Short mmCIF file of C-alpha atoms in Angstrom, two decimals:
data_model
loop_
_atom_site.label_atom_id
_atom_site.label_comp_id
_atom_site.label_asym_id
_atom_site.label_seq_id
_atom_site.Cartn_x
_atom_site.Cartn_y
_atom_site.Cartn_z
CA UNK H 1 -6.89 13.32 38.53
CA UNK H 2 -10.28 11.93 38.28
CA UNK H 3 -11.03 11.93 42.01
CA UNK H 4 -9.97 15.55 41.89
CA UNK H 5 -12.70 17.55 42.77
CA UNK H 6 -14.22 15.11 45.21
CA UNK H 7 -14.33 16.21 49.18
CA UNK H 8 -11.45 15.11 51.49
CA UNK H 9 -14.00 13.89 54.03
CA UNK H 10 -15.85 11.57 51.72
CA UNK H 11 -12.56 10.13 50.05
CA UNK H 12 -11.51 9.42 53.93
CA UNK H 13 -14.86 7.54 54.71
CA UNK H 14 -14.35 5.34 51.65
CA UNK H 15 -10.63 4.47 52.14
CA UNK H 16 -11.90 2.97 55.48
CA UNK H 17 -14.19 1.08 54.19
CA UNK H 18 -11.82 -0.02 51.21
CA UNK H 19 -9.73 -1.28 54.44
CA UNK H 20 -12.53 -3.17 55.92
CA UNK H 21 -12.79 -5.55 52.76
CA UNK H 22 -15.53 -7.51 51.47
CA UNK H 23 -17.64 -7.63 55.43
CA UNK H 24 -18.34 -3.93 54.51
CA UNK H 25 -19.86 -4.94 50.86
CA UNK H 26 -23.35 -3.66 51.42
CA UNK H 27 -22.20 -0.54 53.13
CA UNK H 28 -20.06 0.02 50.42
CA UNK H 29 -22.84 -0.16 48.29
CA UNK H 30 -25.00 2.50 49.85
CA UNK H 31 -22.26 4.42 50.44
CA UNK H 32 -21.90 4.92 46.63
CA UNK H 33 -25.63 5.55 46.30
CA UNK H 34 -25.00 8.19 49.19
CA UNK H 35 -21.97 10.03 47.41
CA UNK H 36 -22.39 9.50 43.61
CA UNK H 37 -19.94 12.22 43.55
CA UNK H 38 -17.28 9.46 43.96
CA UNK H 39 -18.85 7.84 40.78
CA UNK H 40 -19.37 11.12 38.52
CA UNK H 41 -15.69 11.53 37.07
CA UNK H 42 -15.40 7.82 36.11
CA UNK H 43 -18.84 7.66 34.29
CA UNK H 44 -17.92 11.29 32.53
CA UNK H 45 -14.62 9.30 31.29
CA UNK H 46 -16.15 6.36 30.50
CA UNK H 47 -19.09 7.83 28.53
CA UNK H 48 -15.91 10.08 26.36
CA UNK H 49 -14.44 6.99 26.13
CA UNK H 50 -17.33 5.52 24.64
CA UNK H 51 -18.37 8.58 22.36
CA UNK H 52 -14.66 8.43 20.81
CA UNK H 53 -14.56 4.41 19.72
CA UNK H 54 -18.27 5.36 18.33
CA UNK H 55 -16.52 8.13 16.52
CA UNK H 56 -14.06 5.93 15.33
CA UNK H 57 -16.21 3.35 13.68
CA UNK H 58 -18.51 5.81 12.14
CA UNK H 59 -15.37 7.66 10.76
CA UNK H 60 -12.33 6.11 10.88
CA UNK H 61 -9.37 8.08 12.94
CA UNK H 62 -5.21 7.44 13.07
CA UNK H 63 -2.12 7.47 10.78
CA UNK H 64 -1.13 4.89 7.70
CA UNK H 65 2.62 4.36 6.57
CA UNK H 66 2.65 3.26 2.78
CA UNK H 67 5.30 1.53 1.14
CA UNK H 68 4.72 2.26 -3.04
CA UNK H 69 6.46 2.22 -6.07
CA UNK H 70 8.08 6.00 -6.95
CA UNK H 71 5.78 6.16 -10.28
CA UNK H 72 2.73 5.13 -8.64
CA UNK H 73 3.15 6.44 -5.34
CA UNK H 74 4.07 10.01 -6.08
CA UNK H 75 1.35 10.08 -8.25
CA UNK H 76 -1.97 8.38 -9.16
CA UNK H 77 -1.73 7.34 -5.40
CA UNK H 78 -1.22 10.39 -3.64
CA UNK H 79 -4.49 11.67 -6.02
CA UNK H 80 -6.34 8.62 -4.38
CA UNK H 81 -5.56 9.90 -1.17
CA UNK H 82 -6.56 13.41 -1.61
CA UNK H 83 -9.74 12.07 -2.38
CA UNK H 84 -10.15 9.77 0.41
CA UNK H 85 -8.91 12.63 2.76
CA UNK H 86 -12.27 14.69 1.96
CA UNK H 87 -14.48 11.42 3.45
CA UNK H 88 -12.01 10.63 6.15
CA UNK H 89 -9.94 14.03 6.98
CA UNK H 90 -9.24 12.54 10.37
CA UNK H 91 -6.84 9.76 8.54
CA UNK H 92 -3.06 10.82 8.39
CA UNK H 93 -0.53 9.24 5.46
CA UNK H 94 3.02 8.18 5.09
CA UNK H 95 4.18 7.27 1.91
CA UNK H 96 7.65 5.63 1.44
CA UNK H 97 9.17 4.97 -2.43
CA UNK H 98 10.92 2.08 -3.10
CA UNK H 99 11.50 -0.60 -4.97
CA UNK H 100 9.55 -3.79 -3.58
CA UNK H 101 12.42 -5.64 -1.77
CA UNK H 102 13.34 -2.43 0.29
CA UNK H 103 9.32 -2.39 0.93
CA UNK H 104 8.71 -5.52 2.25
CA UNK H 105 11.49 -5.34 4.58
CA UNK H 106 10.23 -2.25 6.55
CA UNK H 107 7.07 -4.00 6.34
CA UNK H 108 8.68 -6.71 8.10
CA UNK H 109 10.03 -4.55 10.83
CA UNK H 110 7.16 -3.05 11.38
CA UNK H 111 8.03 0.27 9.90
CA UNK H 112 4.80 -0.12 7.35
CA UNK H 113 1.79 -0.74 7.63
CA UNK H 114 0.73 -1.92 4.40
CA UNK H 115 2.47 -1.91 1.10
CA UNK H 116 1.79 -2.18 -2.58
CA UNK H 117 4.19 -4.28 -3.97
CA UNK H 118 5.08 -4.89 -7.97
CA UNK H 119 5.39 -8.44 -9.36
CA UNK H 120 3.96 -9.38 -5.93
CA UNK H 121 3.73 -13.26 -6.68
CA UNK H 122 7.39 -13.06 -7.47
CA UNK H 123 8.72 -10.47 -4.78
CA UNK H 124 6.59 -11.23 -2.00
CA UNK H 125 6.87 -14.92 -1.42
CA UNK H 126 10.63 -14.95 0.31
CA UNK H 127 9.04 -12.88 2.88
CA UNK H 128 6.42 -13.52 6.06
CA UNK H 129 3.57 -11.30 4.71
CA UNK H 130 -0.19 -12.16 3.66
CA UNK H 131 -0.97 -10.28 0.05
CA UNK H 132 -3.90 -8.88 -1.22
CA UNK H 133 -4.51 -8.91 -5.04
CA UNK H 134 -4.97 -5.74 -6.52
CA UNK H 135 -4.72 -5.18 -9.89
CA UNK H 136 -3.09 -6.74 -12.80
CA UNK H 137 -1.48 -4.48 -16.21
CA UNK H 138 0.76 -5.76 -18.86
CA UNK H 139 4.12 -5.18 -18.83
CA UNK H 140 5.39 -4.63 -22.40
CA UNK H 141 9.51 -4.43 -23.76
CA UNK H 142 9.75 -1.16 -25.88
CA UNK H 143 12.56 0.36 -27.96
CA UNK H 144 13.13 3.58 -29.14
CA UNK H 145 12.61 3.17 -33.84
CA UNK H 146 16.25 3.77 -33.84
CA UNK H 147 17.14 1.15 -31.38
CA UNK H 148 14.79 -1.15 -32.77
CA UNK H 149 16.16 -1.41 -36.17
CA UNK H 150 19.82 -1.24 -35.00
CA UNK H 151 18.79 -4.65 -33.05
CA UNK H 152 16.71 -6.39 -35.35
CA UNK H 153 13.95 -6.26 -32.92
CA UNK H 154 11.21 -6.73 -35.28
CA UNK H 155 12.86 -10.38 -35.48
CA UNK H 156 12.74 -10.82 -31.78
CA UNK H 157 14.52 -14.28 -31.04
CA UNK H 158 16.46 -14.13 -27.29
CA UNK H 159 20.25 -13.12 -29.32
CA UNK H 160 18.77 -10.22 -30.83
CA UNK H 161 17.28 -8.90 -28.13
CA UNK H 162 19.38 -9.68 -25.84
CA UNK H 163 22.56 -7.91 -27.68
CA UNK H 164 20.43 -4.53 -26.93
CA UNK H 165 21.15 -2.69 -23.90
CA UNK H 166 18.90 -2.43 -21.18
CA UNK H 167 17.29 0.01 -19.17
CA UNK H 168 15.62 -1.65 -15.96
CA UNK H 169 14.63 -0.25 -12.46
CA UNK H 170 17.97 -1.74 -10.65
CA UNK H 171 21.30 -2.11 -11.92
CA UNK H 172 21.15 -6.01 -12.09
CA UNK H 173 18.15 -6.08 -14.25
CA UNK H 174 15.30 -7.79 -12.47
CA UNK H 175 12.37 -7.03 -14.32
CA UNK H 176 13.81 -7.46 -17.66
CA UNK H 177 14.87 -10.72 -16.24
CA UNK H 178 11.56 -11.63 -15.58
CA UNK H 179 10.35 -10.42 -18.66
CA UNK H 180 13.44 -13.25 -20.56
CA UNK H 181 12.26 -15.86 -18.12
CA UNK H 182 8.68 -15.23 -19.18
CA UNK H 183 9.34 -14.84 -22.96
CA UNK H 184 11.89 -17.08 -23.09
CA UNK H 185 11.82 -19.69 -20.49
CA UNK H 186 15.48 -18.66 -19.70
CA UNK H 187 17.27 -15.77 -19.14
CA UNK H 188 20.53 -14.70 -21.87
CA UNK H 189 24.10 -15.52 -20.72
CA UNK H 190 24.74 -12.21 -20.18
CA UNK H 191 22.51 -9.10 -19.68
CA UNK H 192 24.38 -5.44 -20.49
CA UNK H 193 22.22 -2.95 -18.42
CA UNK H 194 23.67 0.23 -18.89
CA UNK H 195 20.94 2.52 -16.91
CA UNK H 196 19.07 1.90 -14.22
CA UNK H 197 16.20 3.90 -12.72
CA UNK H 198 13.88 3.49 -9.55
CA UNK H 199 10.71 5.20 -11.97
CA UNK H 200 8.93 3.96 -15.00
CA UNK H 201 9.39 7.41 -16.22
CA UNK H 202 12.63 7.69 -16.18
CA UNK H 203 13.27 4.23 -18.00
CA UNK H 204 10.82 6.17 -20.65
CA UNK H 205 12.99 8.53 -21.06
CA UNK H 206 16.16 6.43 -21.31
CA UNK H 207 14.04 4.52 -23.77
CA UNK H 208 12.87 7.58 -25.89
CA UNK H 209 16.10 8.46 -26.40
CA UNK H 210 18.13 5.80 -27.27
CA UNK H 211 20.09 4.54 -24.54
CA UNK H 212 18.43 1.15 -24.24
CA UNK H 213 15.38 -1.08 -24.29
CA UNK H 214 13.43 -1.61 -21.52
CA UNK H 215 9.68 -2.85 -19.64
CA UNK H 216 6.90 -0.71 -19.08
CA UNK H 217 3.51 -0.76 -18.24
CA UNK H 218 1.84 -0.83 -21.26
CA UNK H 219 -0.98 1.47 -20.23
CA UNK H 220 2.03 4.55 -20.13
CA UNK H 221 3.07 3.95 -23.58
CA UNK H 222 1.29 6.95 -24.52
CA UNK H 223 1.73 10.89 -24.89
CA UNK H 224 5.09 11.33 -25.06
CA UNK H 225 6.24 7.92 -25.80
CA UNK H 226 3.50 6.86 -28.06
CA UNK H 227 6.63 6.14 -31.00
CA UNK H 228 8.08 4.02 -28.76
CA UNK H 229 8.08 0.39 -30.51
CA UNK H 230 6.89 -2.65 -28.70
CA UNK H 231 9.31 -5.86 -29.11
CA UNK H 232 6.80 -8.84 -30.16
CA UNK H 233 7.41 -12.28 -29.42
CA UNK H 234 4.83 -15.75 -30.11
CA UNK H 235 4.92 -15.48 -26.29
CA UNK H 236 1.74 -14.75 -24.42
CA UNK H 237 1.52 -11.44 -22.42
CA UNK H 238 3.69 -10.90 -19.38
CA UNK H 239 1.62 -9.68 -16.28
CA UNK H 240 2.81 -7.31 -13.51
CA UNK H 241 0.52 -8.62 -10.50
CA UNK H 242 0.27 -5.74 -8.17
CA UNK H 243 -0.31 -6.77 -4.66
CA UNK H 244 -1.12 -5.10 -1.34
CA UNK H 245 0.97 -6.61 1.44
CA UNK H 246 0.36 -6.82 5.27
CA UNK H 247 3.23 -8.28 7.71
CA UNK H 248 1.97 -11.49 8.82
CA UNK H 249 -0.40 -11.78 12.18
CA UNK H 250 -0.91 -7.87 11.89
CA UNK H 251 -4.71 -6.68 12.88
CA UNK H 252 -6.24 -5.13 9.84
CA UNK H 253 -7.53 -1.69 11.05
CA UNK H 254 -10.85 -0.12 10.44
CA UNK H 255 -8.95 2.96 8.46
CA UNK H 256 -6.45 0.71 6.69
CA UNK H 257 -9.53 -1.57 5.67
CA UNK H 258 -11.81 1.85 4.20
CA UNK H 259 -8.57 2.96 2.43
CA UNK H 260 -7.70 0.11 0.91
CA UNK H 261 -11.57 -0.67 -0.62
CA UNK H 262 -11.95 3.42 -1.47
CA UNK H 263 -8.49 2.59 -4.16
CA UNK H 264 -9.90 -0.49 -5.41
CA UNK H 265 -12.58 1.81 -6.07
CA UNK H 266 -10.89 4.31 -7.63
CA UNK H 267 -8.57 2.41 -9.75
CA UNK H 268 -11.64 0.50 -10.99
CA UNK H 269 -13.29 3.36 -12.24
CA UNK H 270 -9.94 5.10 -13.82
CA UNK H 271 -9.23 2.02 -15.80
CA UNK H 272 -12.25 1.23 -17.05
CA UNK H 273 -12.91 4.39 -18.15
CA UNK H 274 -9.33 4.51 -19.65
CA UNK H 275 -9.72 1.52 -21.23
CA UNK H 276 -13.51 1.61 -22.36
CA UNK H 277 -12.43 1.75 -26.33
CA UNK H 278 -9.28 -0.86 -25.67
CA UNK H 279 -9.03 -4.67 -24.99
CA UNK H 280 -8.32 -4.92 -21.45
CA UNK H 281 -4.56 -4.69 -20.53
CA UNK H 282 -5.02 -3.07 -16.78
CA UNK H 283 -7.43 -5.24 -14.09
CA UNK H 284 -8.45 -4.22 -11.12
CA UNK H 285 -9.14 -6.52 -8.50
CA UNK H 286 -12.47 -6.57 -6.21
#
C-alpha cells in the first residue's frame, strides 16, 4: 500500500477534510504542505513510473510473437535475432513456422504480432492486415539432370513440364501453381504432386534426388544442389514478394518498430554482400 507507512493520526485528519468537500480547498492545501508525508509514496511511484517509460524509449522492453516461414525462420532469422538480442537483451521472441495462410490467421486472432509472409501480394490480400514490403528473390523451377531429360525440360512448353511430378510446400501445389499462372498465364489441367514439404530444404532434397520438380529460391541453388537444373521459359522472372504483416488497426510498438528496421538492416547487408559478383536476384526493401 502506498499510504502504508503514513501515521494513523494524519490519515484521520485528512479523511475529514476529504468529507468536508471543496469549502475545505485551501485547508486542504496547507494541509498537504504541512504533511508532505501524505505526498512522498505517490511522487516515489510516479518518478519509477517515469524512470521505466524513459527506459523504455531509450531501450526498448517486452515480448514479440513471429509468424515465419520454417526455412527462414529457423534459420537466417533466428541469427538476426541473436544479433538484435545483444542491443536490446531486454526484448523476448516467439517464433511460430508455418506456411503463410496458417500465419495470417493467428495474426488475425491476435495470436501474432507481426508476421513475414511469402508471396505476400498473393497470400495476404483475402485477409484484414496492412503489409510491409520487405524483400523481393526469384523463385526459380529446378529438376534434378535425370528428371530433366526424362521430361524434356530443356524444351519447356506447359505439357512437358507439366507431365513431371511435383514437389511443392502443400499437397495441392500452390506455389508451383503460381509459378504455371506466371509462366504460363494458366495453370495445366491437372497437376501430379507427389511430395509435399513445409521447407525449401526439404523440396531440395526431393528435388536432388529425383522424386520431382519443384520452386526454389534461386539464391539456395547452391552447395549441395548446385547440379540442380533450372527449367527456362521466354517468360520473365517470377518474384516471391516477401512481406511483413501487421493485423489491421494494431499500434506498432517501439520494440516491434527497432526489430523490424535492425532485419532490413541485416538482410541488406547479407545480400549485397552475397550477391556483390551476381546480377541482382534477392532485394531488400528500405
Amino acid at each position: 500500500m502506498l499510504l502504508s507507512n503514513v501515521p494513523y493520526s494524519i490519515l484521520e485528519q485528512f479523511e475529514k477534510l476529504l468529507e468536508q468537500g471543496s469549502e475545505r480547498e485551501e485547508q486542504l492545501q496547507r494541509f498537504f504542505v504541512e504533511h508532505p508525508v501524505l505526498l512522498d509514496p505517490f511522487v516515489t511511484e510516479l518518478h519509477g513510473a517515469l524512470q521505466r517509460v524513459e527506459a523504455g524509449i531509450k531501450s526498448p522492453v517486452g515480448h514479440i510473437r513471429i509468424g515465419a516461414p520454417m526455412d527462414f525462420g529457423s534459420g537466417l532469422l533466428t541469427t538476426i535475432i541473436g544479433k538484435f538480442r545483444k542491443e536490446f537483451p531486454e526484448i523476448t521472441f516467439e517464433i511460430l513456422l508455418a506456411v503463410p495462410v496458417k500465419q495470417l490467421e493467428l495474426l488475425c486472432q491476435g495470436k501474432l504480432d507481426l508476421a513475414f509472409v511469402d508471396n505476400g501480394d498473393v497470400h495476404a490480400g483475402g485477409f484484414p492486415v496492412t503489409t510491409e514490403n520487405l524483400m523481393k528473390e526469384e523463385f526459380i523451377l529446378v529438376a534434378s539432370t535425370s528428371t530433366f531429360k526424362r521430361y524434356s525440360l530443356s524444351q519447356a512448353t506447359l505439357e512437358n513440364v507439366a507431365a513431371a511430378p511435383i514437389v511443392d510446400y502443400l499437397s495441392h501445389g500452390p506455389v508451383a501453381r503460381m509459378w504455371f499462372k506466371h509462366h504460363y498465364s494458366k495453370e495445366p489441367p491437372e497437376l501430379r504432386v507427389v511430395f509435399s514439404a513445409e521447407s525449401v530444404r526439404a523440396v531440395l532434397n526431393a528435388v536432388a534426388t529425383d522424386i520431382g520438380i519443384g520452386v526454389v529460391p534461386d539464391l539456395l541453388v547452391s552447395g549441395d544442389f548446385k547440379h540442380l537444373r533450372k527449367v527456362e521459359t521466354t517468360k520473365g522472372r517470377f518474384i516471391n514478394q516477401i512481406m511483413i504483416a501487421r493485423q489491421l488497426g494494431k499500434r506498432v510498438t517501439v520494440r516491434e518498430n527497432e526489430f523490424v528496421q535492425f532485419c532490413k538492416r541485416e538482410l541488406k547487408n547479407r545480400f549485397s554482400q552475397s550477391l556483390s559478383n551476381k546480377a541482382p536476384k534477392t532485394e531488400v526493401s528500405r
